[in-house]
Amino acid sequence: MMGPGWCAVVVLLAMTEAAAGRFVVEKNSVRVTSPEGLKGKYECAIGNFGVPQYGGTLHGWVVYPKVNRQGCKEFDVSFKDKEHRSGARPNFVLIDRGECFFTTKAWNAQIAGAAAVLVVDSKDEPLITMDNPDDTGTKHLENITIPSVLITKKLGEDLKKSAEKGEMVSVLLDWRESLPHPDERVEYEFWTNSNDECGPKCDMQMDFVKSFRGTAQVLEQKGYTQFTPHYITWYCPEAFVVSKQCKSQCINHGRYCAPDPEQDFNKGYDGKDVVFQNLHQVCVFKVANDTGKPWLWWDYVHDFAIRCPMKEKKYTHECASHVIKSLGLDIEKIDKCVGDPEADEENPILKAEQDAQIGHGKRGDVTILPTLVVNNRQYRGKLDKGAVLKAICSGFEETTEPTICLSEDVQTNECLENNGGCWLDNDNNVTACRDTFRGRVCECPIVKGVKFVGDGYTNCEASGIGRCEINNGGCWKETKNGKTISACSHEESNGCKCPEGFKGDGIKSCEDIDECKMKTACQCTGCSCENTWGSYECSCAGGDSMLYMREQDTCISKQAVSSVGWSFMWVIFFGLVFAGVGAYAVYKYRLRSYMDSEIRAIMAQYMPLDSQEGANQQQHVAHAGDI
Ligand SMILES: *[C@@H]1O[C@H](CO)[C@@H](O)[C@H](O)[C@H]1NC(C)=O
Ligand SMILES: *[C@@H]1O[C@H](CO)[C@@H](O)[C@H](O)[C@H]1NC(C)=O
Ligand SMILES: *[C@@H]1O[C@H](CO)[C@@H](O)[C@H](O)[C@H]1NC(C)=O
């Protein structure tokens, strides 16, 4: 029985051919923001577990524990924010490399309340990718939600020294440039495997397909993404092609191989069954893509895993065919694409997969399964719906990301704490803080159609039409005796102005002007003045027989008032004349008879009406009446 060892040889050989390509360590930047002496931008390697904040940043204080510095045991201290020193910023833990799995360190830090882990390399070397172990030690893998990064020994030593001296050390982890974001479409690949019996990794892979399927399909259907699934295969070295091992692990005469699922050639399914099913999955994608429905791949993979599992011995061509048919895909085309696995010839589909595996551009070789590639860069971290969506979202050129990227799944919830440091109007529940996957932004909002303008941090003001509806446009407003007076005016697009009868800044206060005291009104002889809120009342000396004329600040006799009343009649009369109703001539003479000099004098105060104009006006009326 030569299981795993032999397997390793094949992998090794297959990989030497790919030596032209290389493994690329995916990085994000770490900016030391204090102490002064260490300030600067450094690089760190993104760990392939936990949840990196693709597209975003995380700012925290660095804590170097006094004991358990390798983080292999549970910490007996808490890294939760200690208010006296950290404010709203979380704590990152500095942990030495060595002794135990990276995932164990991350888990211990997470349960002690750390927001991120900085693992310090133990030797001077280029950065490496921290991966999760394959079989053992993965029991907490799925539950690690904090990001982990590896920093160089040099940077680590410097940070430790500062921390031990008692200096405040803070760093900003920045993933904003970890993935390119050139345009409004994201291309991504998922390097996967149809094998469903490889332990936690296979389970996580399937969980991911299940949870991400819906999102992936929506993104694809709306044209936001172009997705391609991929499968890694190995090949058998020439000399081994006729061996029992190659025959059981490979198809097409040793050309395309996969490791035995149980690593036992005499038991259960063999590597060749896995390659064969992988080939089906590529072909399903190809045929679905050719008919313009590439998203059917997600349904196929999902359904196949449920309907054709290895443990129920249904991992077969027949079962696959049932699933293909149920999805309405052309089974003949797919069978043609799959070809004859016994034939001693190349399969163009799998050949293309092998070529794609070799890195090009910035991507590097794909050697970890499963691997997600976003905009030709490998994603690192947990295959979790929210985390992956965040990564895909960060691949869009800013402002072109689909609305799903602004949904709750990918929010950072930074607004919950201290309102993200943004402007907040508590009384009216209006805030400038908006959570996005890129982190929070402080932007004056639009509330009920009213646009707020300002810097978003210290001030935002409602502006434009409708602004008075919200918080009265930030202006003064008061109600007294059932009368409400506001300094917000719809006519003015911004600012506040006390209405007539008031003085003040219009924002905090408007004070009633005492017109009587100021002697700005009711100065007619014998008149008595009484101030009211926002106005005044003036009564004439002559009592009931006299009427106070506000604009002119004068008193006139009631007789004149009746003439004034006539002036309104005159207005109505205009209307009548224009409508061509009524006997114009009669009114004309009556009107004239009332136009004695006294009335004309009063009316002149209401409209420019000297005798000349008056004559014109009558002519004009006459014309109108003639029509
Ligand atoms: C991981 O979290 C889930 C849900 O919170 C829980 O059911 C499971 O027991 C956890 N697993 C481990 C190993 O902690
Ligand atoms: C899928 O279809 C699109 C457009 O129809 C094409 O550009 C793309 O190359 C296809 N992908 C594959 C893997 O065939
Ligand atoms: C403020 O608005 C948010 C969202 O619009 C709502 O969830 C919350 O209950 C509101 N709070 C108050 C005090 O009105």
XYZ file of C-alpha atoms and ligand atoms in Angstrom:
669
model
C 0.000 0.000 0.000
C 1.799 3.118 -1.163
C -0.652 5.890 -0.609
C 0.370 9.352 0.494
C 4.095 8.957 -0.123
C 3.629 8.089 -3.729
C 1.154 10.856 -4.076
C 3.737 13.339 -2.920
C 6.119 12.201 -5.641
C 3.542 12.872 -8.306
C 2.772 16.274 -6.914
C 6.446 17.090 -6.724
C 7.084 16.095 -10.293
C 4.066 17.861 -11.626
C 5.047 20.988 -9.788
C 8.618 21.023 -11.121
C 7.228 21.480 -14.567
C 5.327 24.450 -13.311
C 8.572 25.924 -11.995
C 8.254 28.760 -14.484
C 5.410 30.026 -12.341
C 5.651 30.539 -8.612
C 3.719 30.828 -5.461
C 2.878 34.428 -4.677
C 2.536 35.539 -1.083
C -0.534 37.758 -0.898
C 0.021 40.844 1.207
C -1.619 43.797 2.778
C 0.038 46.831 4.227
C 0.575 47.608 7.862
C 1.175 51.206 8.790
C 2.692 51.950 12.169
C 1.035 55.134 13.406
C 2.835 55.334 16.733
C 5.424 55.549 18.243
C 7.043 58.280 16.218
C 10.305 56.375 15.693
C 8.632 53.447 13.967
C 6.117 55.359 11.892
C 5.926 54.106 8.352
C 4.414 51.638 5.966
C 5.413 47.981 6.050
C 4.204 44.815 4.383
C 2.670 41.781 5.954
C 1.385 38.485 4.581
C -2.314 37.707 4.794
C -2.979 34.447 6.623
C -5.138 31.937 4.809
C -7.700 31.690 7.601
C -9.801 34.100 9.578
C -11.455 37.048 7.911
C -9.253 39.709 6.343
C -11.052 42.995 5.766
C -10.561 43.194 2.019
C -11.143 46.718 0.799
C -11.057 48.104 4.330
C -8.774 49.008 7.212
C -8.476 48.207 10.884
C -6.724 50.465 13.365
C -5.650 49.103 16.712
C -3.262 49.157 19.646
C -0.555 46.538 19.745
C -0.315 44.383 22.843
C 2.635 42.076 23.483
C 1.625 39.605 26.186
C 4.028 38.995 29.065
C 3.547 35.240 29.078
C 2.324 32.715 26.528
C 4.088 34.713 23.869
C 3.622 32.040 21.244
C -0.077 31.947 21.937
C -0.223 28.176 22.061
C -2.258 28.116 25.251
C -5.325 30.051 26.170
C -4.464 33.531 27.404
C -5.379 34.338 30.965
C -5.544 38.041 30.204
C -8.196 39.806 28.176
C -7.384 41.861 25.109
C -10.804 43.445 25.039
C -10.685 47.233 24.870
C -9.445 48.614 28.118
C -11.092 51.953 28.218
C -8.403 53.838 30.055
C -5.891 53.333 27.320
C -7.572 52.479 24.089
C -10.655 54.565 23.548
C -12.661 53.028 20.756
C -9.687 51.329 19.152
C -9.384 47.564 19.493
C -6.307 45.624 20.487
C -4.085 43.549 18.231
C -1.925 40.854 19.765
C 1.703 40.335 18.851
C 2.435 36.603 18.883
C 5.721 34.819 18.230
C 5.870 32.235 15.476
C 6.534 28.618 16.485
C 5.462 25.748 18.725
C 1.910 25.359 17.440
C -0.329 25.936 14.445
C -1.022 29.475 13.296
C -4.720 28.717 13.628
C -4.270 27.777 17.294
C -2.592 31.115 17.982
C -5.357 32.980 16.173
C -8.076 31.113 18.021
C -6.511 31.744 21.435
C -6.138 35.434 20.635
C -9.707 35.652 19.396
C -11.273 34.112 22.482
C -9.214 36.486 24.622
C -10.817 39.406 22.796
C -8.145 40.423 20.288
C -9.280 42.077 17.071
C -6.356 40.845 14.984
C -3.183 38.815 15.295
C 0.253 39.910 14.188
C 2.486 36.841 14.052
C 6.179 37.720 14.246
C 8.343 35.549 12.024
C 11.050 33.649 13.861
C 13.724 34.096 11.237
C 14.867 36.713 8.778
C 13.249 35.601 5.533
C 10.832 36.840 2.932
C 7.222 36.769 4.116
C 5.389 33.453 3.867
C 1.702 32.609 3.745
C 0.364 31.174 6.973
C -1.987 28.371 6.055
C -4.287 26.198 8.065
C -3.101 22.650 8.702
C -4.766 19.968 6.618
C -6.162 17.502 9.075
C -5.353 18.000 12.698
C -5.592 21.195 14.634
C -8.378 22.530 12.445
C -11.118 22.181 14.977
C -11.542 25.922 15.418
C -10.779 26.817 11.837
C -14.326 27.596 10.804
C -14.845 29.798 13.848
C -11.838 32.081 13.444
C -13.214 35.439 12.420
C -10.368 37.820 13.186
C -7.699 38.548 10.594
C -4.159 37.231 11.053
C -1.067 38.567 9.369
C 2.586 37.579 9.407
C 5.100 40.375 9.881
C 8.871 40.205 9.410
C 11.147 39.397 12.305
C 12.672 42.872 12.064
C 9.389 44.765 12.317
C 8.224 42.381 15.031
C 11.321 42.960 17.146
C 10.919 46.729 16.817
C 7.280 46.634 17.845
C 8.064 44.351 20.782
C 10.829 46.638 22.030
C 8.522 49.635 21.915
C 5.715 47.773 23.638
C 8.037 46.508 26.367
C 9.256 50.046 26.989
C 5.639 50.920 27.689
C 5.192 53.007 24.566
C 1.799 53.218 22.930
C 2.121 51.202 19.760
C -0.629 51.468 17.206
C -0.870 50.089 13.706
C -3.289 50.351 10.839
C -3.898 47.169 8.898
C -4.844 48.194 5.392
C -6.336 45.837 2.817
C -7.537 48.514 0.438
C -4.896 47.745 -2.175
C -4.676 44.013 -1.591
C -6.807 43.384 -4.642
C -6.739 45.377 -7.835
C -9.957 47.279 -8.563
C -9.583 48.544 -12.102
C -13.116 48.631 -13.474
C -16.813 47.948 -12.986
C -16.609 44.188 -13.489
C -14.870 41.688 -11.248
C -13.406 38.524 -12.729
C -13.041 35.751 -10.232
C -12.202 32.078 -10.211
C -12.852 29.346 -7.740
C -10.297 26.532 -7.702
C -12.177 23.637 -6.267
C -12.666 19.924 -6.268
C -15.613 17.576 -6.479
C -14.121 15.301 -3.812
C -16.439 15.452 -0.815
C -14.466 13.281 1.584
C -11.369 15.307 2.371
C -12.329 16.348 5.870
C -12.868 19.890 7.147
C -11.516 21.550 4.000
C -14.062 19.780 1.809
C -16.837 20.538 4.261
C -15.935 24.219 4.319
C -15.726 24.268 0.558
C -19.223 22.818 0.290
C -20.592 25.146 2.956
C -19.192 28.024 0.992
C -20.827 26.885 -2.254
C -24.123 26.505 -0.437
C -24.049 29.900 1.221
C -22.516 31.873 -1.604
C -24.504 30.352 -4.467
C -27.369 32.845 -4.411
C -25.102 35.874 -4.232
C -22.822 34.533 -6.956
C -25.760 33.960 -9.247
C -27.203 37.434 -8.763
C -23.829 39.071 -9.384
C -23.350 37.012 -12.526
C -26.843 37.551 -13.893
C -26.570 41.288 -13.492
C -23.227 41.357 -15.257
C -21.224 42.565 -12.265
C -18.920 39.576 -12.296
C -17.441 37.021 -14.632
C -16.943 33.800 -12.776
C -14.981 30.727 -13.864
C -14.568 27.509 -11.865
C -11.294 25.642 -12.076
C -9.952 22.249 -11.070
C -6.428 21.245 -10.240
C -5.153 18.009 -11.753
C -1.785 16.347 -11.655
C -0.189 14.047 -14.177
C 1.574 10.750 -13.866
C 5.284 10.672 -14.728
C 5.895 8.762 -17.947
C 7.597 5.818 -16.224
C 4.630 5.118 -13.957
C 1.836 5.342 -16.516
C 1.186 1.615 -16.634
C 1.467 1.166 -12.852
C -1.549 0.174 -10.827
C -1.319 3.464 -8.944
C -1.481 5.616 -12.043
C -4.279 3.557 -13.431
C -6.356 4.048 -10.351
C -5.643 7.780 -9.971
C -5.591 9.026 -13.544
C -7.665 9.184 -16.688
C -6.548 9.570 -20.318
C -3.520 7.336 -19.789
C -1.912 9.096 -16.902
C -2.492 12.586 -18.204
C -4.907 13.839 -15.563
C -4.762 12.582 -11.999
C -6.189 13.352 -8.585
C -5.230 11.905 -5.214
C -7.258 8.965 -3.943
C -10.003 10.296 -1.629
C -9.246 7.746 1.123
C -5.588 7.470 0.164
C -6.230 3.751 -0.224
C -6.220 2.337 -3.744
C -8.199 -0.728 -2.760
C -11.083 1.021 -1.109
C -13.973 3.235 -2.103
C -13.548 5.732 -4.892
C -10.255 6.290 -6.650
C -8.480 9.388 -7.819
C -9.660 8.743 -11.365
C -13.297 8.995 -10.223
C -12.557 12.408 -8.754
C -10.863 13.650 -11.937
C -13.772 12.312 -13.950
C -16.326 14.199 -11.829
C -14.181 17.332 -11.869
C -14.199 17.070 -15.648
C -18.000 16.848 -15.593
C -18.131 20.032 -13.559
C -15.877 21.938 -15.951
C -17.988 20.714 -18.852
C -21.207 21.721 -17.124
C -19.770 25.183 -16.769
C -18.595 25.296 -20.356
C -21.937 24.201 -21.809
C -23.896 26.442 -19.442
C -21.630 29.365 -20.313
C -22.084 28.734 -24.011
C -25.843 28.991 -23.580
C -25.439 32.261 -21.677
C -26.232 30.850 -18.233
C -22.871 30.314 -16.526
C -24.508 30.539 -13.084
C -26.030 27.076 -13.541
C -22.653 25.719 -12.451
C -23.476 26.747 -8.865
C -26.737 24.814 -8.993
C -25.027 21.795 -10.466
C -22.244 21.652 -7.903
C -24.677 22.244 -5.084
C -27.150 19.611 -6.256
C -24.452 17.100 -7.123
C -22.969 17.296 -3.628
C -26.387 16.643 -2.120
C -27.634 14.016 -4.535
C -24.436 12.155 -5.367
C -22.251 11.925 -2.243
C -19.392 9.444 -2.002
C -20.574 8.045 1.283
C -23.853 6.923 -0.286
C -21.903 5.401 -3.164
C -23.646 7.684 -5.636
C -20.560 9.500 -6.865
C -21.128 8.221 -10.383
C -21.528 9.230 -13.997
C -25.139 8.110 -13.849
C -25.989 10.284 -10.859
C -24.210 13.238 -12.467
C -26.326 12.725 -15.593
C -29.517 12.901 -13.538
C -28.470 16.210 -12.052
C -27.471 17.577 -15.448
C -30.837 16.614 -16.914
C -32.774 18.094 -14.012
C -31.108 21.441 -14.690
C -32.178 21.327 -18.326
C -28.629 21.240 -19.639
C -27.777 19.494 -22.900
C -26.451 16.114 -21.750
C -25.105 15.193 -25.176
C -22.970 18.295 -25.353
C -21.647 17.583 -21.890
C -20.857 13.955 -22.683
C -19.061 15.078 -25.792
C -17.057 17.586 -23.750
C -16.151 14.902 -21.176
C -14.971 12.541 -23.920
C -13.554 9.079 -23.346
C -11.557 8.828 -20.115
C -9.887 5.619 -21.339
C -8.570 7.150 -24.544
C -4.850 7.707 -24.932
C -5.233 11.310 -25.974
C -5.399 14.770 -24.546
C -8.637 16.199 -23.291
C -8.651 19.852 -24.389
C -10.689 20.919 -21.378
C -8.381 19.414 -18.761
C -5.323 20.493 -20.705
C -6.596 24.060 -20.471
C -7.144 23.611 -16.721
C -3.546 22.456 -16.244
C -2.297 25.463 -18.173
C -4.441 27.831 -16.167
C -3.024 26.459 -12.928
C 0.357 27.956 -13.685
C 0.538 31.514 -12.495
C 0.727 34.439 -14.811
C 0.904 38.120 -14.132
C 0.673 38.797 -10.424
C -1.337 35.731 -9.604
C 1.214 33.000 -9.016
C 0.536 29.269 -9.116
C -2.539 27.871 -7.520
C -1.342 25.277 -5.052
C -3.816 25.546 -2.206
C -7.223 23.930 -2.579
C -9.728 25.471 -2.488
C -8.487 28.847 -3.707
C -10.402 31.867 -4.788
C -8.828 34.215 -7.315
C -10.230 37.726 -7.553
C -9.096 40.006 -10.380
C -6.171 37.650 -10.964
C -4.966 37.744 -7.355
C -5.374 34.959 -4.854
C -7.778 35.545 -2.022
C -6.487 34.633 1.424
C -8.668 33.906 4.381
C -11.682 31.945 5.304
C -14.110 30.986 2.548
C -16.980 32.658 4.246
C -19.850 34.299 2.412
C -19.429 37.738 3.949
C -15.641 37.735 3.741
C -15.602 36.624 0.102
C -18.284 39.116 -0.854
C -16.216 41.825 0.786
C -13.215 40.773 -1.285
C -15.214 40.728 -4.505
C -16.721 44.098 -3.656
C -13.267 45.556 -3.117
C -12.464 44.474 -6.679
C -14.822 47.036 -8.178
C -13.639 50.464 -9.076
C -14.905 52.691 -6.304
C -18.518 53.842 -6.736
C -19.231 51.155 -9.336
C -19.868 48.396 -6.826
C -23.325 46.804 -6.910
C -25.776 47.572 -4.126
C -25.237 44.124 -2.655
C -21.834 45.416 -1.576
C -23.538 47.945 0.642
C -25.798 45.375 2.259
C -25.691 44.252 5.852
C -23.651 41.163 5.052
C -20.567 43.163 4.336
C -21.000 46.105 6.633
C -18.307 46.835 9.137
C -20.723 48.257 11.730
C -18.263 50.973 12.618
C -21.146 53.411 12.962
C -22.406 51.577 16.009
C -19.529 52.796 18.107
C -19.331 56.486 18.838
C -21.205 57.039 15.591
C -17.957 56.336 13.745
C -16.738 59.794 14.733
C -19.183 61.371 12.280
C -21.719 64.154 12.663
C -24.858 63.147 14.492
C -28.101 64.937 15.212
C -29.397 62.952 18.130
C -32.680 64.825 18.447
C -33.714 64.005 14.934
C -31.913 60.710 14.529
C -29.991 61.949 11.525
C -26.396 60.803 11.100
C -23.611 61.248 8.570
C -22.139 57.815 9.342
C -22.647 55.173 6.704
C -21.281 51.651 6.944
C -19.767 50.190 3.837
C -17.526 47.230 3.197
C -14.670 49.657 2.705
C -15.186 50.959 6.212
C -17.373 53.756 7.468
C -17.731 57.028 5.639
C -18.829 60.340 7.151
C -21.085 61.840 4.520
C -23.944 64.253 5.064
C -27.041 62.208 4.283
C -30.178 62.691 2.249
C -33.164 62.283 4.557
C -36.704 62.181 3.188
C -35.501 63.793 -0.005
C -33.733 66.598 1.811
C -30.052 66.904 1.113
C -27.712 67.721 3.956
C -24.515 69.551 3.171
C -21.389 69.982 5.261
C -18.134 68.257 6.086
C -19.866 65.200 7.540
C -17.689 65.219 10.638
C -18.689 68.262 12.612
C -21.559 69.680 10.681
C -24.271 68.897 8.203
C -27.134 71.192 7.360
C -30.320 70.529 5.517
C -30.425 72.426 2.252
C -32.753 73.111 -0.635
C -36.488 72.641 -0.961
C -38.064 70.828 1.928
C -35.235 71.601 4.303
C -37.660 73.295 6.701
C -39.440 69.955 7.125
C -36.446 68.450 8.871
C -35.482 69.931 12.169
C -36.868 73.190 10.806
C -33.768 73.520 8.638
C -31.681 74.000 11.778
C -33.452 77.308 12.383
C -35.238 78.833 15.331
C -38.909 78.014 15.750
C -41.306 78.792 18.549
C -44.998 78.443 19.320
C -46.887 80.883 21.524
C -50.634 81.083 22.064
C -51.225 78.605 19.257
C -49.152 80.621 16.819
C -45.952 79.121 15.410
C -43.237 81.277 14.028
C -40.189 79.935 12.214
C -36.972 81.452 10.985
C -36.735 78.895 8.185
C -38.014 80.086 4.885
C -38.642 77.972 1.820
C -37.628 80.842 -0.375
C -34.113 80.923 0.897
C -32.232 77.773 0.024
C -29.937 78.015 3.006
C -29.571 79.849 6.245
C -32.103 81.135 8.696
C -33.625 84.572 8.974
C -35.841 85.946 11.681
C -39.164 86.989 10.196
C -40.430 90.545 10.363
C -41.103 91.687 13.870
C -38.196 89.644 15.253
C -34.483 90.100 15.539
C -31.696 87.587 16.194
C -29.420 85.077 14.480
C -32.375 82.985 13.353
C -30.659 79.787 14.491
C -30.712 79.804 18.272
C -33.085 82.655 18.811
C -35.318 85.312 17.372
C -36.544 87.933 19.769
C -39.680 89.914 19.455
C -39.091 93.532 18.555
C -41.049 95.889 20.773
C -42.237 98.234 18.023
C -43.906 100.526 20.551
C -40.749 101.013 22.563
C -38.585 101.328 19.473
C -40.990 103.942 18.141
C -40.897 102.338 14.732
C -44.644 102.021 14.494
C -47.880 103.566 15.755
C -46.525 107.046 15.795
C -49.746 108.665 14.553
C -51.034 111.471 16.700
C -53.112 110.273 19.560
C -52.585 106.634 18.697
C -51.967 104.146 21.507
C -49.513 101.297 20.927
C -49.544 97.783 22.363
C -46.758 95.336 21.612
C -47.623 91.737 20.725
C -45.405 88.724 19.940
C -43.991 89.409 16.531
C -46.155 92.428 15.921
C -48.053 95.269 17.642
C -51.513 96.673 17.862
C -52.315 100.305 17.336
C -55.585 102.000 18.154
C -56.593 105.377 16.852
C -57.561 108.315 19.011
C -61.002 108.663 17.443
C -62.129 105.245 18.654
C -64.629 103.297 16.550
C -65.103 105.927 13.901
C -61.461 105.751 12.935
C -59.466 102.954 11.344
C -55.729 102.448 11.616
C -53.935 101.985 8.299
C -50.893 99.864 9.056
C -48.671 100.577 6.064
C -49.186 104.265 6.257
C -49.148 104.377 10.058
C -52.072 106.697 9.907
C -55.713 106.838 10.927
C -58.563 107.460 8.516
C -62.246 107.896 9.036
C -64.606 104.962 8.460
C -66.196 106.887 5.578
C -62.968 106.631 3.734
C -62.836 103.017 4.714
C -66.036 102.313 2.844
C -64.312 103.766 -0.194
C -61.420 101.505 0.492
C -63.937 98.691 0.532
C -64.971 99.901 -2.855
C -61.483 99.574 -4.087
C -61.806 95.824 -3.564
C -65.062 95.818 -5.407
C -63.181 97.568 -8.132
C -60.762 94.681 -8.322
C -63.596 92.209 -8.614
C -65.057 94.474 -11.200
C -61.894 94.087 -13.241
C -62.458 90.365 -13.237
C -66.016 90.778 -14.356
C -65.042 93.060 -17.148
C -62.354 90.685 -18.347
C -64.859 87.886 -18.395
C -67.038 90.034 -20.546
C -69.847 89.793 -18.043
C -71.988 92.706 -16.879
C -72.988 95.981 -18.277
C -69.766 97.815 -18.476
C -71.037 101.266 -19.207
C -73.124 101.558 -16.050
C -70.218 100.588 -13.854
C -67.946 102.923 -15.732
C -69.996 105.918 -14.769
C -70.586 104.778 -11.243
C -66.894 104.182 -10.851
C -66.152 107.613 -12.115
C -68.614 109.165 -9.789
C -66.800 107.561 -6.830
C -63.470 108.678 -8.050
C -63.675 111.936 -6.255
C -60.432 113.455 -5.252
C -60.453 112.149 -1.665
C -60.883 108.539 -2.639
C -58.397 108.899 -5.402
C -55.914 110.144 -2.828
C -56.422 107.057 -0.713
C -56.378 104.710 -3.635
C -53.187 106.256 -4.880
C -51.563 104.770 -1.817
C -52.518 101.308 -2.985
C -51.528 101.634 -6.599
C -49.654 104.123 -8.698
C -52.613 106.085 -9.918
C -52.015 109.643 -10.922
C -54.654 111.220 -13.050
C -52.830 110.450 -16.252
C -52.390 106.765 -15.428
C -55.912 106.595 -14.180
C -57.105 107.732 -17.574
C -54.962 105.127 -19.322
C -56.248 102.453 -17.084
C -59.785 103.337 -17.933
C -59.006 103.259 -21.579
C -57.472 99.846 -21.126
C -60.551 98.646 -19.329
C -62.671 100.099 -22.066
C -60.807 98.103 -24.645
C -61.182 94.950 -22.662
C -64.883 95.647 -22.325
C -65.262 96.002 -26.079
C -64.128 92.513 -26.823
C -18.087 26.987 15.904
O -19.239 27.812 15.995
C -20.441 27.107 15.857
C -21.577 28.101 15.822
O -21.336 29.211 16.581
C -20.573 26.094 16.993
O -21.764 25.373 16.865
C -19.380 25.149 16.943
O -19.434 24.282 18.036
C -18.077 25.929 16.971
N -16.988 25.009 16.779
C -15.882 25.044 17.516
C -14.882 24.018 17.214
O -15.699 25.866 18.383
C -17.967 32.285 -20.953
O -18.687 33.119 -21.841
C -18.143 34.423 -21.993
C -19.056 35.218 -22.882
O -20.059 34.487 -23.464
C -16.744 34.339 -22.547
O -16.187 35.630 -22.667
C -15.897 33.501 -21.625
O -14.600 33.340 -22.137
C -16.523 32.131 -21.419
N -15.743 31.407 -20.437
C -15.275 30.199 -20.671
C -14.444 29.606 -19.589
O -15.503 29.600 -21.690
C -33.087 56.048 14.262
O -33.134 55.546 12.956
C -32.760 54.186 12.840
C -32.711 53.804 11.379
O -33.391 54.693 10.566
C -33.738 53.340 13.645
O -33.354 51.988 13.550
C -33.724 53.797 15.077
O -34.677 53.079 15.810
C -34.028 55.285 15.169
N -33.877 55.729 16.544
C -34.699 56.590 17.109
C -34.388 56.973 18.515
O -35.656 57.065 16.511
